[in-house]
Coordinates of C-alpha atoms and ligand atoms in Angstrom, one line a residue:
Chain A
M1 CA 30.9 12.7 -62.3
S2 CA 27.3 12.4 -63.4
A3 CA 27.8 14.8 -66.3
A4 CA 30.5 12.9 -68.0
P5 CA 28.5 10.1 -69.7
V6 CA 26.0 12.6 -71.0
A7 CA 28.7 14.8 -72.5
A8 CA 30.4 11.7 -74.0
R9 CA 27.1 10.7 -75.7
G10 CA 26.7 14.2 -77.0
I11 CA 30.1 14.2 -78.7
A12 CA 29.5 10.7 -80.2
G13 CA 26.2 11.9 -81.5
Q14 CA 27.8 14.9 -83.2
Q15 CA 30.5 12.8 -84.7
W16 CA 28.1 10.7 -86.6
G17 CA 26.1 13.7 -87.7
S18 CA 22.6 12.9 -89.0
W19 CA 23.6 9.4 -90.2
G20 CA 23.9 8.0 -86.7
P21 CA 20.3 7.9 -85.6
R22 CA 19.0 6.4 -88.8
L23 CA 21.5 3.7 -89.5
G24 CA 23.2 3.1 -86.1
D25 CA 26.7 1.7 -85.6
A26 CA 26.0 -1.8 -86.8
G27 CA 24.4 -0.6 -90.0
L28 CA 27.3 1.6 -90.8
R29 CA 29.8 -1.2 -90.2
L30 CA 27.8 -3.4 -92.5
L31 CA 27.7 -0.6 -95.1
G32 CA 31.4 -0.3 -95.0
V33 CA 32.0 -4.0 -95.5
V34 CA 29.6 -4.1 -98.4
A35 CA 31.2 -1.1 -100.0
F36 CA 34.6 -2.6 -99.6
L37 CA 33.6 -5.9 -101.2
S38 CA 31.9 -4.1 -104.1
L39 CA 35.0 -2.1 -104.8
W40 CA 37.1 -5.2 -104.7
Q41 CA 34.8 -7.1 -107.0
A42 CA 34.7 -4.1 -109.4
A43 CA 38.5 -3.9 -109.4
T44 CA 38.9 -7.6 -110.3
R45 CA 36.2 -7.3 -113.0
A46 CA 38.0 -4.4 -114.5
G47 CA 41.1 -6.6 -114.7
L48 CA 43.2 -4.6 -112.3
L49 CA 44.6 -7.9 -110.9
G50 CA 45.4 -9.3 -114.3
E51 CA 43.2 -10.4 -117.2
A52 CA 43.8 -14.2 -117.0
F53 CA 42.7 -15.1 -113.5
G54 CA 41.3 -11.7 -112.3
A55 CA 37.8 -12.9 -111.7
D56 CA 39.1 -15.7 -109.5
F57 CA 40.7 -13.1 -107.2
G58 CA 37.3 -11.4 -106.6
P59 CA 35.3 -11.7 -103.4
V60 CA 32.3 -13.3 -105.0
R61 CA 34.1 -16.5 -106.0
G62 CA 36.2 -16.3 -102.9
L63 CA 33.1 -16.2 -100.6
R64 CA 31.6 -19.1 -102.6
A65 CA 34.9 -21.1 -102.1
L66 CA 34.8 -20.1 -98.4
G67 CA 31.4 -21.7 -98.1
R68 CA 32.6 -24.9 -99.9
M69 CA 35.7 -25.2 -97.8
T70 CA 33.8 -24.6 -94.6
A71 CA 31.3 -27.3 -95.5
S72 CA 34.0 -29.8 -96.4
G73 CA 35.7 -29.2 -93.1
V74 CA 39.1 -28.4 -94.6
L75 CA 38.9 -24.8 -93.4
V76 CA 38.2 -25.8 -89.8
E77 CA 41.1 -28.2 -89.9
Q78 CA 43.6 -25.7 -91.3
S79 CA 42.3 -22.9 -89.1
S80 CA 42.6 -25.0 -85.9
A81 CA 46.2 -25.8 -86.9
S82 CA 47.0 -22.1 -87.2
L83 CA 45.1 -21.1 -84.2
G84 CA 46.8 -23.8 -82.1
R85 CA 50.3 -22.6 -83.1
L86 CA 49.3 -19.0 -82.6
G87 CA 47.8 -19.7 -79.2
L88 CA 50.9 -21.7 -78.2
G89 CA 53.2 -18.9 -79.4
L90 CA 51.2 -16.2 -77.6
G91 CA 51.1 -18.3 -74.5
I92 CA 54.8 -18.7 -74.5
A93 CA 55.2 -15.0 -75.1
V94 CA 53.0 -14.2 -72.1
L95 CA 54.7 -16.8 -69.9
I96 CA 58.1 -15.2 -70.6
G97 CA 57.1 -11.6 -71.4
A98 CA 54.7 -10.9 -68.4
P99 CA 57.1 -11.7 -65.6
L100 CA 60.0 -10.1 -67.4
G101 CA 57.9 -7.1 -68.0
V102 CA 57.1 -6.9 -64.3
L103 CA 60.8 -7.1 -63.5
V104 CA 61.8 -4.5 -66.1
G105 CA 58.9 -2.3 -64.9
Y106 CA 60.1 -2.4 -61.3
S107 CA 63.9 -2.2 -61.7
R108 CA 65.3 1.0 -63.2
P109 CA 68.7 -0.6 -63.7
L110 CA 67.3 -3.6 -65.4
D111 CA 65.2 -1.3 -67.6
A112 CA 68.2 0.7 -68.6
A113 CA 70.3 -2.4 -69.2
T114 CA 67.8 -4.1 -71.4
S115 CA 66.0 -1.3 -73.2
V116 CA 68.4 -1.0 -76.2
V117 CA 68.5 -4.8 -76.7
F118 CA 64.7 -5.1 -76.4
Q119 CA 64.0 -2.3 -78.8
F120 CA 66.6 -3.8 -81.2
L121 CA 65.0 -7.3 -81.0
R122 CA 61.5 -5.8 -81.3
M123 CA 62.5 -4.2 -84.6
T124 CA 64.1 -7.3 -85.9
S125 CA 61.7 -9.0 -88.3
P126 CA 61.0 -12.5 -87.1
L127 CA 61.0 -13.6 -90.8
A128 CA 64.7 -12.7 -90.9
L129 CA 65.1 -15.4 -88.3
V130 CA 63.5 -18.1 -90.4
P131 CA 66.7 -19.8 -91.3
V132 CA 67.8 -19.7 -87.6
A133 CA 64.5 -21.1 -86.5
L134 CA 64.7 -24.0 -89.1
V135 CA 68.2 -24.9 -88.1
A136 CA 67.5 -24.6 -84.4
F137 CA 64.1 -26.3 -84.3
G138 CA 64.0 -28.5 -87.4
V139 CA 61.1 -28.8 -89.7
G140 CA 57.5 -28.8 -88.4
S141 CA 55.4 -26.8 -86.0
R142 CA 58.1 -25.9 -83.6
P143 CA 59.9 -23.2 -85.7
V144 CA 56.5 -21.7 -86.5
V145 CA 55.6 -21.5 -82.8
F146 CA 59.0 -20.0 -82.1
L147 CA 58.7 -17.3 -84.7
V148 CA 55.2 -16.3 -83.4
A149 CA 56.5 -16.3 -79.8
F150 CA 59.5 -14.2 -80.8
A151 CA 57.3 -11.7 -82.5
A152 CA 54.7 -11.6 -79.7
L153 CA 57.2 -11.4 -76.8
W154 CA 58.1 -7.7 -77.2
P155 CA 54.7 -6.1 -77.2
V156 CA 53.7 -8.2 -74.2
L157 CA 56.9 -7.4 -72.3
L158 CA 56.9 -3.7 -73.0
S159 CA 53.2 -3.2 -72.4
T160 CA 53.4 -5.1 -69.1
A161 CA 56.4 -3.0 -68.0
H162 CA 54.4 0.1 -68.8
G163 CA 51.5 -1.3 -66.8
V164 CA 53.7 -1.8 -63.8
G165 CA 54.5 1.9 -63.9
R166 CA 50.9 2.7 -63.2
V167 CA 50.9 0.7 -59.9
S168 CA 50.6 3.3 -57.2
P169 CA 52.9 2.6 -54.2
I170 CA 50.0 3.5 -51.9
W171 CA 48.0 0.4 -53.0
K172 CA 50.9 -1.8 -52.0
R173 CA 51.1 0.0 -48.7
V174 CA 47.3 -0.6 -48.2
V175 CA 47.8 -4.3 -48.7
R176 CA 50.8 -4.4 -46.4
G177 CA 48.9 -2.4 -43.8
F178 CA 46.3 -5.1 -43.7
G179 CA 49.1 -7.6 -42.9
G180 CA 49.5 -8.8 -46.5
G181 CA 53.0 -10.0 -47.7
D182 CA 54.6 -10.1 -51.1
R183 CA 52.2 -12.7 -52.4
A184 CA 49.2 -10.6 -51.4
V185 CA 50.7 -7.6 -53.0
V186 CA 51.3 -9.4 -56.3
R187 CA 47.9 -11.1 -56.3
R188 CA 45.8 -8.2 -55.1
V189 CA 47.6 -5.2 -56.6
I190 CA 50.2 -5.9 -59.2
L191 CA 48.3 -8.5 -61.2
P192 CA 44.9 -6.7 -61.3
A193 CA 46.6 -3.4 -61.9
T194 CA 48.7 -4.6 -64.9
V195 CA 46.2 -7.0 -66.5
P196 CA 44.7 -4.4 -68.8
D197 CA 48.1 -3.4 -70.1
L198 CA 49.1 -7.0 -70.4
L199 CA 46.0 -7.7 -72.5
Q200 CA 46.7 -4.6 -74.6
G201 CA 50.2 -6.1 -75.2
V202 CA 48.6 -9.4 -76.1
R203 CA 46.3 -7.6 -78.6
L204 CA 49.3 -6.1 -80.3
A205 CA 51.1 -9.4 -80.2
L206 CA 48.1 -11.1 -81.8
G207 CA 48.3 -8.6 -84.7
V208 CA 52.0 -9.4 -85.3
G209 CA 51.3 -13.0 -84.6
W210 CA 48.9 -13.2 -87.5
V211 CA 51.3 -11.4 -89.7
V212 CA 54.1 -13.8 -88.9
I213 CA 52.3 -17.1 -88.8
V214 CA 51.1 -17.1 -92.4
P215 CA 54.5 -16.8 -94.1
A216 CA 56.0 -19.0 -91.3
E217 CA 53.5 -21.8 -92.3
M218 CA 54.7 -21.6 -95.8
L219 CA 57.9 -23.2 -94.7
G220 CA 58.1 -26.9 -93.9
V221 CA 54.7 -27.6 -92.5
D222 CA 51.8 -29.3 -94.2
S223 CA 48.9 -27.7 -92.3
G224 CA 47.6 -24.3 -91.4
L225 CA 46.3 -21.4 -93.3
G226 CA 49.7 -20.3 -94.6
Y227 CA 50.2 -23.8 -96.0
Q228 CA 46.7 -23.6 -97.4
I229 CA 47.5 -20.5 -99.4
L230 CA 50.6 -22.2 -101.0
D231 CA 48.6 -25.4 -101.6
A232 CA 45.8 -23.4 -103.3
R233 CA 48.3 -21.6 -105.5
D234 CA 50.0 -24.9 -106.5
R235 CA 46.6 -26.3 -107.5
F236 CA 45.7 -23.0 -109.4
A237 CA 42.7 -22.8 -107.1
Y238 CA 42.7 -19.1 -106.8
D239 CA 39.2 -18.8 -105.4
E240 CA 40.3 -21.0 -102.5
L241 CA 43.4 -18.8 -102.1
V242 CA 41.1 -15.8 -101.8
A243 CA 38.8 -17.8 -99.4
T244 CA 41.8 -18.5 -97.2
I245 CA 42.8 -14.8 -97.1
L246 CA 39.2 -14.0 -96.1
A247 CA 39.4 -16.6 -93.4
I248 CA 42.6 -15.2 -92.0
G249 CA 41.2 -11.7 -91.9
L250 CA 38.0 -12.9 -90.4
L251 CA 39.8 -15.0 -87.7
G252 CA 42.1 -12.1 -87.0
Y253 CA 39.2 -9.8 -86.6
L254 CA 37.3 -12.1 -84.3
T255 CA 40.3 -13.0 -82.1
D256 CA 41.0 -9.3 -81.7
L257 CA 37.4 -8.6 -80.8
A258 CA 37.6 -11.3 -78.1
L259 CA 40.8 -9.8 -76.7
R260 CA 39.3 -6.3 -76.8
W261 CA 36.3 -7.5 -74.9
L262 CA 38.6 -9.2 -72.3
K263 CA 40.6 -6.0 -72.0
E264 CA 37.6 -3.8 -71.4
R265 CA 36.3 -6.2 -68.8
Y266 CA 39.5 -5.9 -66.7
S267 CA 40.3 -2.2 -67.5
W268 CA 40.0 0.4 -64.7
N269 CA 40.1 4.1 -64.4
V270 CA 41.6 6.3 -61.7
Chain B
M1 CA 57.7 20.6 -23.5
E2 CA 54.8 22.6 -22.2
R3 CA 51.6 20.9 -21.2
V4 CA 48.4 22.7 -20.9
R5 CA 46.0 21.3 -18.3
E6 CA 47.2 17.8 -18.6
G7 CA 45.0 16.2 -16.0
S8 CA 45.8 12.9 -14.3
A9 CA 42.1 12.5 -14.0
R10 CA 41.8 12.1 -17.8
R11 CA 44.5 9.5 -17.8
S12 CA 42.7 7.3 -15.4
A13 CA 39.4 7.8 -17.2
L14 CA 40.9 6.8 -20.5
G15 CA 42.7 3.8 -19.3
N16 CA 46.3 2.6 -20.1
E17 CA 48.8 4.0 -22.5
I18 CA 48.3 2.1 -25.8
I19 CA 50.8 4.0 -27.9
V20 CA 54.1 5.2 -26.4
V21 CA 56.5 7.3 -28.5
D22 CA 59.7 7.5 -26.5
G23 CA 62.2 9.9 -27.9
A24 CA 61.6 8.7 -31.4
G25 CA 63.1 10.7 -34.3
R26 CA 63.6 10.3 -38.0
T27 CA 66.1 11.7 -40.4
F28 CA 65.9 11.1 -44.1
G29 CA 69.0 10.8 -46.3
R30 CA 72.6 11.1 -45.3
G31 CA 75.3 13.8 -45.2
N32 CA 74.6 17.4 -46.0
T33 CA 71.5 16.5 -48.0
S34 CA 69.8 14.8 -45.1
V35 CA 66.5 16.1 -43.8
E36 CA 65.6 15.8 -40.2
A37 CA 61.9 15.2 -40.5
L38 CA 61.1 14.5 -36.9
A39 CA 63.1 15.6 -33.9
A40 CA 63.2 13.3 -30.9
T41 CA 59.5 13.1 -29.9
T42 CA 57.8 11.8 -26.8
L43 CA 54.1 11.3 -26.3
E44 CA 51.6 8.8 -25.0
V45 CA 48.2 8.0 -26.4
Y46 CA 45.7 6.4 -24.1
E47 CA 43.4 3.5 -24.9
G48 CA 40.1 4.7 -26.3
E49 CA 41.3 8.2 -26.7
F50 CA 40.8 10.5 -29.7
F51 CA 44.2 12.1 -30.1
C52 CA 44.7 14.9 -32.7
L53 CA 48.0 16.1 -34.0
V54 CA 48.2 19.6 -35.6
G55 CA 51.2 21.2 -37.2
P56 CA 52.3 23.1 -40.2
S57 CA 52.8 21.4 -43.5
G58 CA 56.0 19.4 -43.7
C59 CA 56.6 19.4 -40.0
G60 CA 56.8 15.6 -39.8
K61 CA 53.2 14.6 -38.9
S62 CA 53.1 11.9 -41.6
T63 CA 56.5 10.7 -40.6
L64 CA 55.4 10.3 -37.0
L65 CA 52.2 8.5 -38.1
N66 CA 54.3 6.2 -40.3
L67 CA 56.5 5.2 -37.4
I68 CA 53.4 4.3 -35.3
A69 CA 51.9 2.4 -38.2
G70 CA 55.1 0.5 -38.7
F71 CA 55.8 1.5 -42.3
D72 CA 59.0 3.2 -41.1
R73 CA 61.4 2.9 -38.2
P74 CA 62.8 5.6 -36.0
D75 CA 66.5 6.2 -36.1
R76 CA 66.5 7.3 -32.5
G77 CA 64.2 6.3 -29.6
R78 CA 61.4 3.8 -29.9
V79 CA 57.8 3.4 -30.5
L80 CA 55.7 1.0 -28.4
V81 CA 52.2 -0.1 -29.1
Q82 CA 50.4 -2.2 -26.4
G83 CA 53.7 -2.5 -24.7
R84 CA 55.6 -4.0 -27.6
P85 CA 58.0 -2.3 -30.0
V86 CA 56.6 -1.7 -33.5
T87 CA 58.4 -3.8 -36.1
G88 CA 56.0 -3.5 -39.0
P89 CA 52.5 -2.9 -40.2
D90 CA 49.7 -4.7 -38.3
P91 CA 46.0 -4.8 -39.1
R92 CA 45.2 -4.0 -35.5
R93 CA 46.6 -0.5 -36.0
L94 CA 45.6 0.7 -39.4
L95 CA 46.8 3.7 -41.3
V96 CA 43.9 5.4 -43.1
F97 CA 45.4 7.0 -46.1
Q98 CA 44.9 10.6 -47.0
D99 CA 44.2 10.0 -50.7
Y100 CA 42.0 7.0 -49.8
G101 CA 44.2 4.3 -51.5
L102 CA 41.2 2.6 -52.9
L103 CA 41.9 0.0 -55.6
P104 CA 40.4 1.5 -58.7
W105 CA 39.5 -1.9 -60.3
R106 CA 37.4 -3.0 -57.3
S107 CA 33.9 -1.9 -56.5
A108 CA 33.1 -0.1 -53.2
I109 CA 32.2 -3.3 -51.6
G110 CA 35.2 -5.1 -53.1
N111 CA 37.4 -2.5 -51.5
V112 CA 35.8 -2.9 -48.1
E113 CA 36.4 -6.6 -48.4
L114 CA 40.1 -6.3 -49.1
G115 CA 41.4 -6.5 -45.5
L116 CA 39.0 -9.4 -44.8
E117 CA 40.3 -11.3 -47.8
I118 CA 43.8 -10.9 -46.6
A119 CA 42.8 -12.0 -43.2
G120 CA 41.3 -15.2 -44.8
I121 CA 37.7 -14.5 -43.8
P122 CA 35.3 -16.7 -45.8
R123 CA 33.4 -15.1 -48.7
E124 CA 29.9 -15.1 -47.3
E125 CA 31.0 -13.5 -44.0
R126 CA 33.1 -10.9 -45.9
R127 CA 30.2 -9.9 -48.0
S128 CA 27.8 -9.5 -45.1
R129 CA 30.3 -7.6 -43.0
A130 CA 31.2 -5.3 -45.8
R131 CA 27.6 -4.7 -46.7
A132 CA 26.8 -3.8 -43.1
L133 CA 29.6 -1.3 -42.9
L134 CA 28.7 0.3 -46.2
E135 CA 25.1 0.7 -44.9
R136 CA 26.4 2.3 -41.7
M137 CA 28.3 4.7 -43.9
G138 CA 25.2 5.5 -45.9
L139 CA 26.7 3.9 -49.1
S140 CA 24.3 1.0 -49.6
A141 CA 23.2 2.3 -53.0
F142 CA 26.8 2.6 -54.1
E143 CA 28.3 -0.7 -53.2
D144 CA 28.8 -1.8 -56.9
K145 CA 30.3 1.6 -58.0
K146 CA 34.0 1.9 -58.8
P147 CA 36.0 4.6 -56.9
H148 CA 36.2 6.9 -59.9
E149 CA 32.4 7.0 -59.9
L150 CA 32.3 8.2 -56.3
S151 CA 32.8 11.7 -54.9
G152 CA 35.7 12.5 -52.7
G153 CA 33.6 12.3 -49.5
M154 CA 32.2 8.9 -50.6
R155 CA 35.6 7.5 -51.3
Q156 CA 36.8 8.5 -47.9
R157 CA 33.7 6.8 -46.4
V158 CA 34.6 3.6 -48.3
N159 CA 38.2 3.9 -47.1
I160 CA 37.0 4.3 -43.5
A161 CA 34.6 1.4 -43.9
R162 CA 37.4 -0.7 -45.3
S163 CA 39.5 0.1 -42.2
L164 CA 36.7 -0.6 -39.8
A165 CA 36.0 -4.0 -41.5
V166 CA 39.0 -5.6 -39.9
D167 CA 38.0 -4.2 -36.5
P168 CA 41.4 -2.5 -35.6
D169 CA 42.2 -1.4 -32.1
I170 CA 43.9 1.8 -33.4
L171 CA 43.0 4.0 -36.4
L172 CA 45.8 6.2 -37.6
M173 CA 44.3 8.9 -39.8
D174 CA 46.5 11.1 -41.9
E175 CA 44.6 14.3 -42.9
P176 CA 41.7 12.1 -43.8
F177 CA 39.4 15.0 -44.8
G178 CA 41.9 17.3 -46.4
A179 CA 40.6 16.8 -49.9
V180 CA 36.9 17.2 -49.5
D181 CA 34.8 20.4 -49.4
A182 CA 33.9 22.0 -46.1
L183 CA 30.3 20.8 -45.7
T184 CA 31.3 17.2 -46.6
R185 CA 34.1 17.4 -44.2
M186 CA 31.8 18.4 -41.3
G187 CA 29.5 15.4 -42.2
L188 CA 32.5 13.1 -42.1
Q189 CA 33.8 14.5 -38.9
A190 CA 30.4 14.0 -37.2
D191 CA 30.3 10.4 -38.5
L192 CA 33.8 9.7 -37.3
L193 CA 33.0 11.1 -33.9
E194 CA 29.9 8.8 -33.7
L195 CA 32.0 5.8 -34.7
H196 CA 34.6 6.6 -32.1
R197 CA 32.1 7.1 -29.3
A198 CA 30.3 3.9 -30.2
G199 CA 33.4 1.7 -30.8
G200 CA 35.9 2.3 -28.1
K201 CA 38.7 2.5 -30.6
T202 CA 41.8 4.6 -30.2
V203 CA 42.1 7.2 -32.9
V204 CA 45.2 9.3 -33.8
L205 CA 44.2 11.9 -36.3
V206 CA 46.6 14.2 -38.1
T207 CA 45.3 17.5 -39.4
H208 CA 46.3 21.0 -40.2
D209 CA 42.8 22.2 -39.4
I210 CA 42.8 23.4 -35.8
E211 CA 39.0 23.5 -35.7
E212 CA 38.8 19.9 -36.8
A213 CA 41.2 18.9 -34.0
I214 CA 39.2 20.7 -31.3
Y215 CA 35.9 19.4 -32.6
L216 CA 37.1 15.8 -32.6
G217 CA 39.9 15.4 -30.1
D218 CA 40.1 14.5 -26.5
R219 CA 43.6 16.0 -26.6
V220 CA 45.3 18.1 -29.3
A221 CA 49.1 17.9 -29.7
V222 CA 50.7 20.9 -31.4
M223 CA 53.8 20.3 -33.4
S224 CA 56.4 22.8 -34.3
E225 CA 57.9 23.4 -37.7
R226 CA 60.4 21.0 -39.2
P227 CA 62.1 19.2 -37.6
G228 CA 58.8 18.5 -35.9
A229 CA 58.5 18.1 -32.1
I230 CA 55.6 18.2 -29.8
R231 CA 55.3 21.9 -28.7
A232 CA 52.3 21.5 -26.4
I233 CA 49.4 19.2 -25.7
V234 CA 46.1 20.8 -25.1
N235 CA 43.2 19.0 -23.3
V236 CA 39.8 19.5 -24.9
D237 CA 37.4 19.2 -22.0
L238 CA 34.3 20.2 -24.0
A239 CA 31.0 18.3 -23.8
W240 CA 29.4 16.9 -26.9
P241 CA 27.9 18.0 -29.2
R242 CA 30.6 20.6 -29.5
G243 CA 29.4 23.9 -31.0
R244 CA 32.1 25.3 -33.1
T245 CA 31.3 28.8 -32.2
S246 CA 31.0 28.5 -28.4
A247 CA 33.1 30.6 -26.2
E248 CA 35.1 27.6 -24.9
F249 CA 35.7 26.4 -28.4
T250 CA 36.9 29.8 -29.5
H251 CA 39.1 30.0 -26.5
L252 CA 40.8 26.7 -27.2
R253 CA 41.4 27.9 -30.8
E254 CA 43.1 30.9 -29.4
V255 CA 45.3 28.8 -27.1
I256 CA 46.4 26.5 -29.9
L257 CA 47.0 29.4 -32.3
E258 CA 49.1 31.0 -29.6
H259 CA 51.5 28.0 -29.8
F260 CA 51.8 28.5 -33.5
R261 CA 52.6 32.2 -33.1
L262 CA 55.7 31.2 -31.1
V263 CA 57.1 29.4 -34.0
P264 CA 58.3 32.2 -36.3
E265 CA 59.8 34.1 -33.5
R266 CA 61.9 31.2 -32.3
R267 CA 63.0 30.4 -35.8
A268 CA 63.7 33.9 -37.0
P269 CA 67.4 34.1 -36.0
E270 CA 68.2 31.0 -38.1
Y271 CA 66.9 32.5 -41.3
S272 CA 69.2 35.6 -40.9
I273 CA 72.4 33.5 -41.0
Ligands
ADP301 N1 60.9 9.4 -47.6 C1 61.4 10.6 -47.4 N2 62.6 11.0 -47.9 C2 63.1 12.2 -47.7 N3 62.4 13.2 -47.1 C3 61.2 12.9 -46.6 C4 60.6 11.6 -46.7 N4 59.4 11.7 -46.1 C5 59.3 12.9 -45.7 N5 60.3 13.7 -45.9 C6 60.5 15.1 -45.6 O1 60.3 15.2 -44.2 C7 59.6 16.3 -43.9 C8 58.4 16.0 -43.1 O2 57.5 15.3 -44.0 P1 56.0 14.8 -43.5 O3 56.1 13.9 -42.3 O4 55.4 14.2 -44.7 O5 55.3 16.2 -43.1 P2 53.8 16.5 -42.8 O6 53.0 15.2 -42.9 O7 53.8 17.1 -41.5 O8 53.4 17.5 -43.9 C9 59.3 17.0 -45.2 O9 60.3 18.1 -45.3 C10 59.5 16.0 -46.2 O10 60.0 16.6 -47.4
MG302 MG1 51.5 14.7 -44.3

């Protein structure tokens, strides 16, 4: 048990080769970002994205626009609109998906009865449901939230169901042996045991949520980062368009980082 | 059922019957796939006694312990604890699980606090009681470690500390030291003995290690092969500390082994059908 961390460090050290000690992880990450931005800039300079507006699609102008839009407050406004819908959609997905996942994880018959339908729905692109969402929920934030929730539901549900499978019956017996009832079993065993898998599901859901929310916000809403992209296009403000794309990527990265941290915090090993 | 030197003197020295198993049996499944795990079994365990059960693997030891713990019901006979029929688990008679049953997301001290949480003990008191027990188990330095960071012996110490935290009258231990190495096991046995002699608790310990049973037990019940039944109960009238190599110890081993030797002879005709 004491040898494991040492061995892990040894392997990590080998992986990085001689670069590791000199640059460190943070340095290498920064290097990767700089290299990516340089390549991108070079590509737009070379006219790979078209001669006419090519330079506007480059990261240099995009970053400049990002600074401007942040200073003017427009980016904060649009980002909070998107984050609000995303959070609401994910929240609904967790509220429905987590209990359903627990049920499916526990009941073999229910699992068998639902597995085909769930896999089918999971593979259905939420964007195919746009017309349905618009007819059902009208114009505004509600269809956007619906589409995010729909996309996010399946990873949350399936991941939670998987987590339930990791719950040892012995832990439940321990709690019952101490006189605990169903509530104690849920609170002290099932919840803490499945939370890491639930959070992993939310992480996956966040990924698809970002993928879905941008196009969804291009339909019938007048706020959010998806709307911002269309708006920038209509104004031929291509540098702002790039800035919005950068903002989406950045927010996606940061929200995922937060969830990853949360997941690590609650994860456990046998 | 044969009883070896079952003294009435011992009975009065040990007090009243705290556990009465009265013709209790258990069969799993139905029809021709059913398994009779435990034949009708009768035994009494006295208050404050250290009672050991030995028997071959699969003979129904865990089944019997589960009946006493209240995790399972007999389909014949009855099980009484402190005069009342067992209807379910109760923290006053705790089953100490063989593979520890520690919650992997909780630290050692968090695990020890589990039963106290369920009992609704306030946080401060929980902490101090758990801390005291971990100290008694020699685990003070490890209270913040997760189970996967502990050795098998340490995990079992945490498990025992967790059980003792709720101050049960009866500890039911199912092969508690089966998964640790021989030296660690001897250490754990000595600690358990000390706890028992200090605490006045009744212990029922299941093991397939005859030496462990003689080292620890006031009495040792020998179970036959499946379907299990009590074949004999052997009194261990040895003074402490018990040397594992003394003549009396070796003699008792012989006596118990003798009971096991009867098993294949009796069963032999059934196999030839
Ligand atoms: N829940 C169960 N369902 C079916 N068979 C069982 C169950 N529990 C135990 N058995 C069977 O009963 C017999 C006795 O089991 P057990 O009490 O665990 O034995 P031991 O603890 O002495 O090794 C074994 O043959 C086992 O396979
Ligand atoms: Mg067993």
